[in-house]
Tab-separated table of C-alpha atoms in Angstrom:
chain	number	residue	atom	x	y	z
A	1	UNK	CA	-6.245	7.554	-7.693
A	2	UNK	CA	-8.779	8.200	-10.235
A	3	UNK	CA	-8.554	10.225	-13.672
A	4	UNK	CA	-11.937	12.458	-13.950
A	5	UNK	CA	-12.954	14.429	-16.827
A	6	UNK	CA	-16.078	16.818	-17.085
A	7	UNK	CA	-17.466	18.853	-19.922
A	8	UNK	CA	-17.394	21.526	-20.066
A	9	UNK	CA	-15.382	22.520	-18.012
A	10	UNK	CA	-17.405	26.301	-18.019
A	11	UNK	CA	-20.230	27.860	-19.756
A	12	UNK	CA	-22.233	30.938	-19.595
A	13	UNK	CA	-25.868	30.459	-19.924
A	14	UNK	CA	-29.048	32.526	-20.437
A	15	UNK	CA	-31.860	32.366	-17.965
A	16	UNK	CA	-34.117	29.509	-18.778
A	17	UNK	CA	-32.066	27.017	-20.921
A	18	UNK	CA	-30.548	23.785	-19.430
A	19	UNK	CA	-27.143	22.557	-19.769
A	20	UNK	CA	-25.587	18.567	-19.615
A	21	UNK	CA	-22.774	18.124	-17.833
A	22	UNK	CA	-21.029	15.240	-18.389
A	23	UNK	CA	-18.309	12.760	-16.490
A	24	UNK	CA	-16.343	10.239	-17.478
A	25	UNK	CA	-13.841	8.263	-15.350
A	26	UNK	CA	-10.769	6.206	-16.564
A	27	UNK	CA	-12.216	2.896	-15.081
A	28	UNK	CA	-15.252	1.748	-13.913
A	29	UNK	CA	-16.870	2.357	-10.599
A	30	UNK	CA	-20.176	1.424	-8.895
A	31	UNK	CA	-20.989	4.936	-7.609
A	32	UNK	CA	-21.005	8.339	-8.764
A	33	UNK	CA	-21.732	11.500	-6.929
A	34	UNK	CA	-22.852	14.884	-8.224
A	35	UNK	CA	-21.563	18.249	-5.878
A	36	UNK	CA	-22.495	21.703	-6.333
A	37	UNK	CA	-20.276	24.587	-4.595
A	38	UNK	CA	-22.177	27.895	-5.099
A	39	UNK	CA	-19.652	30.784	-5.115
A	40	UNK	CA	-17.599	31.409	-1.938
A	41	UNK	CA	-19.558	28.146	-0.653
A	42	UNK	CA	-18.415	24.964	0.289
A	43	UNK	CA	-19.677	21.704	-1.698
A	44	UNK	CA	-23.260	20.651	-1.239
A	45	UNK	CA	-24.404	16.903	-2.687
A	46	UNK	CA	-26.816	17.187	-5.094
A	47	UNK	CA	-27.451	13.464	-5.827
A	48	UNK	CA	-25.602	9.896	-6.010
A	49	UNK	CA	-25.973	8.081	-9.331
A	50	UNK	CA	-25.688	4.062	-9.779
A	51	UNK	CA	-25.652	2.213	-13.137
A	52	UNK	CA	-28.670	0.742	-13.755
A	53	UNK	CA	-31.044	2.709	-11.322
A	54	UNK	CA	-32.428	6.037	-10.463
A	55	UNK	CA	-30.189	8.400	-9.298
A	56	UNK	CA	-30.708	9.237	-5.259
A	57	UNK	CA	-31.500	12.885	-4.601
A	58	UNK	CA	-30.257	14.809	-1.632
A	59	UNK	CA	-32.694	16.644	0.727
A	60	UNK	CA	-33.236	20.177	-1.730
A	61	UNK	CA	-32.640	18.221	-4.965
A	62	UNK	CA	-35.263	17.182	-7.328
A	63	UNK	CA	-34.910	15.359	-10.526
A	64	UNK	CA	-37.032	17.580	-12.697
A	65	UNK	CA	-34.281	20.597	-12.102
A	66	UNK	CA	-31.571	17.980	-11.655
A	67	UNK	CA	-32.184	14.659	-14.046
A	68	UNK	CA	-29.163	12.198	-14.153
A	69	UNK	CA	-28.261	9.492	-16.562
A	70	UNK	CA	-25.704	6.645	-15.865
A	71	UNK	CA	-25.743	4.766	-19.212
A	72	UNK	CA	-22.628	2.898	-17.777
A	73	UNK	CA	-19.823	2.471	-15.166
A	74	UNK	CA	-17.716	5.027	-16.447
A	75	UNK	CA	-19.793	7.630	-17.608
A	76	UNK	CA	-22.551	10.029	-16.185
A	77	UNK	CA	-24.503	13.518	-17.018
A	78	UNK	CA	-26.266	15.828	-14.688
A	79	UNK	CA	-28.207	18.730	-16.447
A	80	UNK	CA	-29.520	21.874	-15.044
A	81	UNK	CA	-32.676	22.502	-16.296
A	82	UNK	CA	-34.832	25.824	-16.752
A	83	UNK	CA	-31.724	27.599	-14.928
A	84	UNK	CA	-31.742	30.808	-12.940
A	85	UNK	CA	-29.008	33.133	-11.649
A	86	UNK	CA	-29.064	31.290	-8.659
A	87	UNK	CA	-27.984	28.116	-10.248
A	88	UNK	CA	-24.712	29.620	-10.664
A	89	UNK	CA	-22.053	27.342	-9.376
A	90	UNK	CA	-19.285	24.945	-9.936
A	91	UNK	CA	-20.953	21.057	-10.355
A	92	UNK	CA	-18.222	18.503	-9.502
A	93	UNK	CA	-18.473	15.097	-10.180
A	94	UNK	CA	-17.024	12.199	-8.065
A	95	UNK	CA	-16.184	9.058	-7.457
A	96	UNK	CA	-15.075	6.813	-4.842
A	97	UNK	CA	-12.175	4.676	-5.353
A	98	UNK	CA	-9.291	2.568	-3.418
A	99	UNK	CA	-6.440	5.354	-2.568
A	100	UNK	CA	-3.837	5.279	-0.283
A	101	UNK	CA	-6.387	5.673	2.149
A	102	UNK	CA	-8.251	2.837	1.537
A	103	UNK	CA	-11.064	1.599	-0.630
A	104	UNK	CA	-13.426	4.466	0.016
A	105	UNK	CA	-11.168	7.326	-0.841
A	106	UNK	CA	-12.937	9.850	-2.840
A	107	UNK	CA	-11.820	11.583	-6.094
A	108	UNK	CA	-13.183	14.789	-7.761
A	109	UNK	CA	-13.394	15.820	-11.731
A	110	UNK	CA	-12.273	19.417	-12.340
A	111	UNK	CA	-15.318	21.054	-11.652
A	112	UNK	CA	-17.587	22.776	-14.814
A	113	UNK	CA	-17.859	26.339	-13.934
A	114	UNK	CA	-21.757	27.584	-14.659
A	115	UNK	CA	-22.899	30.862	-15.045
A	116	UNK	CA	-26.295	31.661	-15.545
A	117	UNK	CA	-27.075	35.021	-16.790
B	1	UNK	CA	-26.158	19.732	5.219
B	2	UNK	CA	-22.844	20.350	6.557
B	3	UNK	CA	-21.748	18.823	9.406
B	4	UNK	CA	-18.384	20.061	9.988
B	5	UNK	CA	-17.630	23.480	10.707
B	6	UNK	CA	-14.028	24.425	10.372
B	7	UNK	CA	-12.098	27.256	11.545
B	8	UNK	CA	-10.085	29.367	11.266
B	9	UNK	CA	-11.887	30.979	8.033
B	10	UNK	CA	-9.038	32.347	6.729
B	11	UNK	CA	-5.048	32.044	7.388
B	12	UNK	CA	-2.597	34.336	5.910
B	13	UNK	CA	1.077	32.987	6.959
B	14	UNK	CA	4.582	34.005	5.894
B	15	UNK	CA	6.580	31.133	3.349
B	16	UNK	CA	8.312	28.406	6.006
B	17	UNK	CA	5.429	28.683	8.722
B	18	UNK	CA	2.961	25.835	9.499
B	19	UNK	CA	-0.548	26.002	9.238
B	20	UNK	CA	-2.954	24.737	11.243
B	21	UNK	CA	-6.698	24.344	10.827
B	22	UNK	CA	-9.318	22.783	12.205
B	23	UNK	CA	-12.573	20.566	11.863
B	24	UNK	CA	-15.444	19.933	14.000
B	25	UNK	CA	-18.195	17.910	13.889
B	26	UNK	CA	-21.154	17.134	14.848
B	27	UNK	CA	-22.277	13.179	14.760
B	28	UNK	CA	-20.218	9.920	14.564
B	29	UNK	CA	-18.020	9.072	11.308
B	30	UNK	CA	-16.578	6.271	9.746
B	31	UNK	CA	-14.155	8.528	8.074
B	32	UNK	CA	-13.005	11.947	7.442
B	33	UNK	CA	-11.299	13.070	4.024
B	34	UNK	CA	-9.308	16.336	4.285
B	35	UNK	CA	-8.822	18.161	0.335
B	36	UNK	CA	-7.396	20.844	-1.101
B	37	UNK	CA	-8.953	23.446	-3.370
B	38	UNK	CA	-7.018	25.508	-5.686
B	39	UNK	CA	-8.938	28.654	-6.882
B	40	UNK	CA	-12.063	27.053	-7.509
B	41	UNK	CA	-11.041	23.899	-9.242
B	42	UNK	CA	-11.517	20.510	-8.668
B	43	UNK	CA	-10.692	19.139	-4.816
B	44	UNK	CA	-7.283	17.296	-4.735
B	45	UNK	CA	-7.474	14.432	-2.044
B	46	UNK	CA	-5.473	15.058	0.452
B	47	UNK	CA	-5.766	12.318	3.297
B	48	UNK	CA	-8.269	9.752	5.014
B	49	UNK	CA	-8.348	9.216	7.940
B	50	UNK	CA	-10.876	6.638	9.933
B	51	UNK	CA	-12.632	6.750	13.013
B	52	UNK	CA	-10.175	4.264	14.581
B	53	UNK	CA	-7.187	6.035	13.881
B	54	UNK	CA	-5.820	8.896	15.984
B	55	UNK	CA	-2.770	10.555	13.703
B	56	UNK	CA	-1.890	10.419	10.042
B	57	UNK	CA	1.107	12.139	7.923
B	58	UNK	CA	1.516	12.499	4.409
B	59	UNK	CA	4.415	14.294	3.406
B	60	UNK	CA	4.404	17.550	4.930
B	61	UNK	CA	1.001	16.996	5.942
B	62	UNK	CA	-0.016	15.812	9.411
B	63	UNK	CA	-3.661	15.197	10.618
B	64	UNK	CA	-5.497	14.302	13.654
B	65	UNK	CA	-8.461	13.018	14.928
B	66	UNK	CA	-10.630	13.335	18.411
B	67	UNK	CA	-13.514	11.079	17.929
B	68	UNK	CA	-14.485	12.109	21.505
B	69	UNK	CA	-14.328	16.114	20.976
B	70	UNK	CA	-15.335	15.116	17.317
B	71	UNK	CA	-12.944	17.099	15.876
B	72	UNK	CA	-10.019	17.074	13.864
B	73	UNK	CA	-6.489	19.235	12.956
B	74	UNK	CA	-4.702	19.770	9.247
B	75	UNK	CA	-1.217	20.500	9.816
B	76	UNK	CA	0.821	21.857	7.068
B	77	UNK	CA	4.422	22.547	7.545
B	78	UNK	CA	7.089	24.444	6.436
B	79	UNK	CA	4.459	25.892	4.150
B	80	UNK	CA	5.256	26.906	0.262
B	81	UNK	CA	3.484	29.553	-1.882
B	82	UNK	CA	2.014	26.267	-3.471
B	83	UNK	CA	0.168	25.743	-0.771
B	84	UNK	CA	-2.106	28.692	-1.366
B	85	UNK	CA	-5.688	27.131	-1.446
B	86	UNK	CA	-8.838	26.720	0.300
B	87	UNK	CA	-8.800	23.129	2.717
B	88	UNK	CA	-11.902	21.456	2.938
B	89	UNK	CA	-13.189	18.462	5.477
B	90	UNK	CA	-15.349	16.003	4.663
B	91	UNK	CA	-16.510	13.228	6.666
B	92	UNK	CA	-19.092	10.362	5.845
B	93	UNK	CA	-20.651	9.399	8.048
B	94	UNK	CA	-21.885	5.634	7.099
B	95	UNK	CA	-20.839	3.375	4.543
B	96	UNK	CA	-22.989	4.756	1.654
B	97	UNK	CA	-20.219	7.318	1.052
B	98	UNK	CA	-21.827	10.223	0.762
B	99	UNK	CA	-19.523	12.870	2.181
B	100	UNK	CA	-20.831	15.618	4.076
B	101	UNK	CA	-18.204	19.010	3.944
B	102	UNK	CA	-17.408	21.815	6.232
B	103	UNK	CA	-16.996	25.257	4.904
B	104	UNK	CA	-13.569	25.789	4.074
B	105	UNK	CA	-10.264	27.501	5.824
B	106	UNK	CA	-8.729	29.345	2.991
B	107	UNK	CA	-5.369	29.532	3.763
B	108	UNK	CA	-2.713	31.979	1.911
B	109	UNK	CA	1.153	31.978	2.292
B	110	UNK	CA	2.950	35.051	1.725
B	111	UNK	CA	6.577	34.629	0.047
């Protein structure tokens, strides 16, 4: 398996600021994904991030609202920017790793629980 | 967007019962990931299961999959209050891992 972390893991927010969420995972790993799961919802992908490259946005997604870094294998931030209400959601970070499986099981961080007021 | 669509919504069962749920789908997978979801907190991997294979257990887990009804079955038995959670399916549906999830049975066992 894989040990995530993400900070924070919630915040409340006013309308128009942005907030950096970050993830950092025990080892390194080539890919990184970035979920959101608006309330009562199930988990939509935002983007997939690679070291070295620009992140890959899903269909919806654009990198002005969304911008990811992925400074190295084991670390990566998503930030909301210029958030809304609407933006309110849990953002999960993951990972795919070897599990029991096989080599493309795929982990999630805890989640950072955003609330945009 | 999602591809599967799961069902039943919700499941309320008494302590000791099994649970079953389903997932259907709607184009060809190389794999489908089952989680669990503990009042909105992180997923907990459950199990994979691949296109190729038909039945998997883990524990007191069981799951299927019908590559020709695309579809496939979570089985949880002799369920525990611990088991309380929403159950999510995911499948990918290449090999650039991008998982693609269905909406969610939440499932609640009554002691």
């Amino acid at each position: 398996s894989a040990v995530i972390s993400q900070k924070p893991s919630r915040d409340i927010c006013q309308r128009g600021t942005s907030l950096t969420i970050q993830c950092q995972v025990d080892s390194q790993v080539t890919m990184m994904f970035w979920y959101r799961q608006q309330p009562g919802q199930s988990l939509t992908l935002i983007a997939t991030a690679n070291q070295g490259s620009e992140a890959t946005y899903e269909s919806g997604f654009v990198i002005d609202k969304f911008p990811i870094s992925r400074p190295n294998l084991t670390f990566s931030t998503l930030t909301v920017s210029n958030m809304s209400p609407e933006d309110s959601s849990i953002y999960l970070c993951s990972v795919e790793r070897e599990g029991p499986g096989g080599w493309d099981t795929q982990y999630f961080g805890p989640g950072t629980r955003l609330t945009v007021l | 967007s999602q591809q599967g669509e799961e069902d039943p919504q919700a499941l309320s069962i008494q302590e000791g019962e099994n649970a079953t749920m389903n997932c259907s789908y709607k184009t060809s997978i190389n794999n489908l990931q089952w989680y669990r979801q503990n009042s909105g907190r992180g997923l907990v991997h459950l199990i994979l299961i691949r296109s190729n294979e038909r039945e998997k257990h883990s524990g007191r887990l069981r799951v299927t999959l019908d590559t020709s009804k695309k579809s496939s079955s979570l089985l949880i038995t002799a369920s525990r209050a611990a088991d309380t959670a929403s159950y999510f399916c995911a499948t990918a549906v290449s090999n650039d891992y991008k998982l693609s999830f269905g909406a969610g049975t939440t499932v609640t066992v009554r002691a």
